[in-house]
Amino acid sequence: MQLIEDFNFAGKKAFVRVDFNVPLDEKFNITDDTRIRGALPTLKKILADGGSVIMASHLGRPKGANDAESLRHILGRVSELLGVSVEFADDCVGEQAKTKAAALKGGDAMLLENLRFYAEEEGKPRGLAKDASDEEKAVAKKAIKESQKAFTAKLAALADVYVNDAFGTAHRAHASTALIAEHFDSSHKMFGFLMRKELDAVKTILTDPHKPFTAIMGGSKVSSKIEVIENLMNLVDNLILTGGMTYTFTKALGGKIGDSICEDDKLDYALELLNKAQAKGVNLVLAIDSKIANGFDNYTETKFVDVNKIPDGWQGLDIGPRSEQLFAEVIQKSKKILWNGPTGVFEKEDFTHGSRSVAEAIVAATESGAYSLVGGGDSVACINKFGLADGVSYVSTGGGALLEAIEGKVLPGVAAIEG
């Protein structure tokens, strides 16, 4: 497999799939440029060699071209961080993109418009009627797949080399993340530096022998984490399950959860998981107390109660101080730590304390020699919000990609390079 550090980009045009899906405020200002900064080592290596860069990304989940999700809004910041004036192509595969790409010289950089303005990027038909027949769906699916081939070929024709540096989209078999690699031979396609760091972090968390290994899994629903929890049960010594899924387990155990979020169709599974953990010798840790509120958006009062004694009209929105202490004791004895998902509704200031306490415990364990990986959008938002990102071993840019890698799944964007 070609390594980016061994490749000389002089005179070459490199199509670099980056993940510039950054958050924007109502005035289109970038509120967190972490993902752009993460791609800089790869981009600067290419430019320093005398190559030219064609950056391609998606932004948001558009259903067609629109100004609100145009990558033009981030052009200034990309130019500033990269240290060069970046050209912009109004269309990722149109004549303008083709002409501007051909004109690029060594040290030049260009950003293509949002890839997902085209349905062909994801390979999913758009505009189908809700009552479309199976036959109509099949015809539309076949048509988009054929169109996707032409779209992919146009992207590939812009460059001499393909570099995938977008771990956050590596779990998708999209045109720019997997299919495009088929147009380049093995010596002209490679991972970027960020992608390699991400894959190394996953490898470390899955294979490094140091124990105890503790995983902290948050999130509102058990159903969204079933596969990753099942796989982790074969790897970890301690599994802390927190966030909204707490209350599904609490109710399954006969507790009173008031108006807290709960998946009633997963109560039996929750009990099954507890039994499975016991059989495997995994220490499955749940919250013992909760910070509750008498409402969600318009609550007027909060208090702490036992997690299984939440009164009607109240709901658990974070863990309580006894749970914070319990979680911290487990985390600080660990030698390897994975954190995915907050302990509560951290977006609301009244319910940040639990997630902060977990982050601080992870930092303390890291300072004592543990390897710590933080991944998933909300966990990353937490660690950045608390200013503690520098205190952990690695903060992943991937959400779904990280979880699927931990589940043991083959990521299309990775397989396309590795073969």
XYZ file of C-alpha atoms in Angstrom, residues 64-418:
355
model
C -30.064 19.444 -3.918
C -27.990 22.588 -4.492
C -28.678 25.405 -2.032
C -26.757 28.373 -0.646
C -27.114 27.422 3.023
C -25.010 24.281 2.507
C -22.539 25.676 0.014
C -18.865 25.108 0.779
C -18.254 28.649 -0.436
C -19.007 29.738 3.143
C -15.871 28.026 4.452
C -13.529 29.065 1.622
C -12.026 32.000 3.522
C -11.174 29.940 6.577
C -9.681 27.129 4.503
C -7.475 29.661 2.662
C -6.422 31.246 5.939
C -5.463 27.973 7.613
C -3.796 26.515 4.527
C -1.841 29.700 3.869
C -2.727 29.944 0.189
C -5.533 31.577 -1.776
C -7.867 28.668 -2.525
C -9.780 28.636 -5.805
C -13.447 27.647 -5.698
C -15.387 25.631 -8.258
C -19.125 26.312 -8.246
C -19.808 22.724 -9.309
C -17.846 19.632 -8.337
C -18.068 17.945 -11.764
C -19.008 20.715 -14.212
C -16.946 22.371 -16.919
C -15.716 25.022 -14.508
C -14.274 22.393 -12.158
C -12.632 20.635 -15.112
C -11.128 23.863 -16.485
C -9.895 25.134 -13.128
C -8.400 21.754 -12.220
C -6.494 21.636 -15.510
C -5.071 25.113 -14.834
C -3.728 24.274 -11.370
C 0.031 24.531 -10.953
C 2.319 23.257 -8.220
C 1.399 24.875 -4.898
C -2.153 25.743 -6.033
C -5.292 24.626 -4.215
C -8.958 24.391 -5.154
C -12.116 23.535 -3.239
C -14.999 21.869 -5.060
C -18.631 22.653 -4.314
C -20.588 20.322 -2.008
C -20.424 16.776 -3.356
C -23.838 15.920 -1.944
C -25.550 18.511 -4.095
C -25.569 15.508 -6.437
C -27.587 12.414 -5.506
C -24.892 10.424 -7.296
C -22.414 11.044 -4.467
C -24.435 8.883 -2.075
C -25.943 6.743 -4.831
C -29.474 7.120 -3.532
C -32.389 8.255 -5.704
C -34.164 11.463 -4.738
C -37.663 12.696 -5.371
C -39.404 9.332 -5.271
C -43.041 9.541 -4.282
C -43.802 8.110 -0.853
C -46.233 5.676 -2.418
C -43.813 4.566 -5.155
C -44.118 0.907 -6.043
C -41.311 -1.600 -5.526
C -40.820 -1.667 -9.285
C -40.491 2.126 -9.453
C -37.995 2.062 -6.588
C -35.949 -0.638 -8.318
C -35.862 1.333 -11.591
C -34.814 4.524 -9.761
C -32.110 2.672 -7.826
C -30.688 1.144 -11.011
C -30.706 4.528 -12.753
C -28.857 6.311 -9.932
C -26.224 3.579 -9.773
C -25.546 3.948 -13.489
C -25.427 7.717 -13.168
C -23.095 7.352 -10.176
C -20.503 5.606 -12.333
C -20.340 8.589 -14.701
C -20.232 11.027 -11.778
C -17.365 9.112 -10.157
C -15.410 9.019 -13.413
C -15.712 12.808 -13.750
C -14.341 13.319 -10.229
C -11.443 10.953 -10.860
C -10.583 12.652 -14.181
C -9.713 15.864 -12.318
C -6.564 14.431 -10.749
C -3.554 12.115 -11.022
C -3.627 10.884 -7.436
C -6.379 10.039 -4.926
C -5.946 10.691 -1.201
C -8.634 9.768 1.330
C -8.296 11.820 4.514
C -11.967 11.705 5.568
C -12.362 9.072 8.271
C -15.776 10.472 9.213
C -17.206 9.213 5.904
C -15.106 6.035 5.550
C -18.078 3.849 6.495
C -19.994 4.992 3.414
C -19.519 3.463 -0.043
C -19.993 6.845 -1.687
C -18.557 8.028 -4.996
C -15.815 10.150 -3.443
C -14.984 7.876 -0.506
C -14.756 4.435 -2.082
C -15.792 4.156 -5.739
C -13.334 6.779 -6.993
C -10.383 4.695 -5.763
C -11.092 2.130 -8.507
C -9.883 4.703 -11.052
C -6.369 4.832 -9.581
C -3.729 2.100 -9.412
C -2.285 1.039 -6.058
C 0.694 3.413 -6.328
C -1.562 6.430 -6.890
C -4.097 6.076 -4.084
C -3.398 6.368 -0.385
C -4.597 7.484 3.046
C -3.879 10.985 4.279
C -2.109 11.587 7.582
C -5.357 12.193 9.484
C -6.944 9.001 8.170
C -3.891 7.018 9.217
C -4.003 8.516 12.719
C -7.666 7.567 12.994
C -7.051 3.985 11.888
C -4.081 3.681 14.249
C -6.240 4.916 17.137
C -8.909 2.300 16.387
C -6.247 -0.403 16.128
C -4.810 0.623 19.484
C -8.162 0.603 21.249
C -9.038 -2.818 19.808
C -5.707 -4.633 20.060
C -3.491 -3.010 22.678
C -3.202 -5.578 25.493
C -3.152 -3.144 28.408
C -5.944 -3.667 30.931
C -8.316 -2.824 32.492
C -10.107 -1.642 29.335
C -13.119 0.577 30.043
C -15.681 1.736 27.493
C -18.146 4.501 28.317
C -21.125 4.410 25.973
C -23.737 7.137 26.138
C -26.631 8.055 23.923
C -30.383 8.220 24.120
C -31.203 4.806 22.684
C -29.974 1.289 23.348
C -31.086 0.334 19.831
C -28.549 2.670 18.191
C -25.635 1.033 20.014
C -26.562 -2.668 20.049
C -23.882 -3.904 17.654
C -21.051 -1.888 19.167
C -22.072 -2.894 22.701
C -22.167 -6.548 21.672
C -18.665 -6.341 20.191
C -17.276 -4.425 23.167
C -18.548 -7.126 25.514
C -15.851 -9.370 24.033
C -13.114 -6.791 24.592
C -13.675 -4.730 27.719
C -13.308 -5.300 31.425
C -15.694 -2.470 32.344
C -18.649 -1.193 30.328
C -20.275 1.995 31.572
C -23.675 2.542 29.928
C -25.034 6.027 30.439
C -27.085 8.788 28.818
C -30.738 8.263 27.927
C -30.306 4.506 27.626
C -29.884 4.431 31.422
C -33.624 4.565 31.886
C -34.365 1.600 29.635
C -32.132 -0.508 31.889
C -33.594 1.023 35.036
C -37.158 0.255 33.967
C -36.174 -3.263 32.906
C -34.877 -3.810 36.448
C -38.209 -2.699 37.895
C -37.287 0.889 38.693
C -39.552 3.919 38.488
C -38.319 6.358 35.798
C -41.094 8.969 35.653
C -41.219 10.633 32.229
C -37.629 9.743 31.310
C -36.817 8.525 27.804
C -37.203 4.771 27.471
C -37.351 2.135 24.733
C -40.061 -0.187 25.987
C -39.395 -2.645 23.171
C -35.809 -3.093 24.424
C -36.555 -3.985 28.057
C -36.015 -7.708 27.509
C -32.815 -6.996 25.598
C -31.536 -4.837 28.452
C -31.974 -7.735 30.887
C -30.362 -10.093 28.391
C -27.378 -7.754 28.139
C -26.972 -7.649 31.909
C -26.958 -11.451 32.029
C -24.514 -11.629 29.129
C -22.122 -9.234 30.878
C -22.206 -11.359 34.002
C -21.527 -14.518 32.012
C -18.556 -12.898 30.267
C -17.153 -11.423 33.466
C -17.688 -7.860 32.279
C -18.335 -5.244 34.943
C -21.393 -3.473 33.497
C -21.823 -0.165 35.322
C -25.059 1.849 35.387
C -25.945 5.115 37.074
C -27.242 4.920 40.644
C -28.618 8.453 40.870
C -29.906 11.017 38.453
C -30.324 14.761 38.052
C -33.966 15.217 37.152
C -36.134 18.095 35.964
C -39.873 18.719 35.891
C -39.856 19.147 32.133
C -37.399 19.395 29.274
C -37.535 22.772 27.537
C -39.468 24.654 30.195
C -38.447 23.027 33.462
C -38.420 25.245 36.547
C -36.841 22.916 39.068
C -34.111 20.274 39.214
C -33.047 17.868 41.935
C -31.112 14.655 42.566
C -32.832 11.341 43.246
C -32.053 7.633 43.094
C -32.155 6.624 39.444
C -34.950 4.100 40.145
C -37.138 6.518 42.106
C -37.984 9.249 39.605
C -41.496 10.594 40.239
C -44.126 11.062 37.543
C -43.849 14.394 35.775
C -40.053 14.363 36.118
C -37.344 13.059 33.843
C -33.684 12.193 34.183
C -31.455 14.517 32.173
C -28.026 13.745 33.662
C -26.304 11.519 36.202
C -26.048 12.525 39.838
C -22.981 13.025 42.079
C -22.875 9.428 43.360
C -22.830 8.127 39.790
C -20.106 10.620 38.919
C -17.978 9.225 41.724
C -18.755 5.617 40.736
C -17.857 6.208 37.088
C -14.693 8.141 38.000
C -13.427 5.343 40.247
C -13.766 2.825 37.418
C -12.236 5.148 34.799
C -9.242 6.193 36.872
C -8.206 2.560 37.452
C -8.238 1.893 33.705
C -5.291 1.563 31.315
C -7.322 1.862 28.107
C -10.463 3.985 27.699
C -13.027 4.551 24.949
C -15.661 7.268 25.361
C -18.605 7.605 23.000
C -21.635 9.563 24.148
C -22.384 12.047 26.964
C -24.028 11.232 30.296
C -26.905 13.624 29.761
C -28.280 16.617 27.891
C -24.946 18.436 27.966
C -26.180 21.100 25.520
C -28.155 22.564 28.448
C -25.860 24.141 31.034
C -27.789 22.643 33.952
C -26.901 19.143 32.746
C -23.232 19.379 31.789
C -21.740 18.264 35.083
C -21.936 14.519 34.559
C -20.228 14.619 31.168
C -17.609 17.008 32.522
C -16.858 14.656 35.421
C -16.371 11.762 32.971
C -14.060 13.902 30.813
C -12.030 14.963 33.851
C -11.715 11.355 35.029
C -10.481 10.315 31.568
C -7.903 13.118 31.588
C -6.706 12.047 35.045
C -6.369 8.431 33.895
C -4.499 9.562 30.769
C -2.071 11.549 32.915
C -1.443 8.328 34.839
C -0.506 6.460 31.651
C -3.809 5.214 30.205
C -4.552 5.362 26.463
C -7.796 7.242 25.853
C -9.852 7.568 22.679
C -12.799 9.968 22.516
C -15.074 9.673 19.491
C -18.551 10.454 18.251
C -19.969 13.905 17.601
C -21.433 14.562 21.036
C -18.410 13.258 22.943
C -16.098 15.393 20.837
C -18.370 18.385 21.382
C -18.186 17.693 25.125
C -14.433 17.397 25.320
C -14.007 20.571 23.260
C -16.633 22.465 25.240
C -14.831 21.678 28.465
C -11.425 22.580 27.012
C -10.039 19.116 27.808
C -9.236 17.754 24.336
C -5.493 18.136 24.875
C -5.712 15.968 27.989
C -6.730 12.741 26.198
C -4.676 10.523 23.899
C -6.773 10.987 20.769
C -9.986 12.733 19.720
C -11.523 11.051 16.684
C -13.209 12.971 13.877
C -15.418 9.976 13.161
C -18.827 9.218 14.616
C -20.537 6.445 12.703
C -17.238 5.384 11.131
C -15.621 4.944 14.532
C -18.526 2.887 15.861
C -18.608 0.639 12.794
C -14.852 0.091 13.025
C -15.250 -0.889 16.681
C -18.103 -3.196 15.682
C -15.560 -4.994 13.526
C -17.112 -3.973 10.214
C -15.065 -3.398 7.063
C -15.192 0.297 6.175
C -15.662 0.802 2.387
C -13.421 3.882 2.355
C -10.634 1.886 3.987
C -11.061 -1.264 1.900
C -10.913 0.824 -1.284
C -7.318 1.803 -0.461
C -6.095 -1.330 1.277
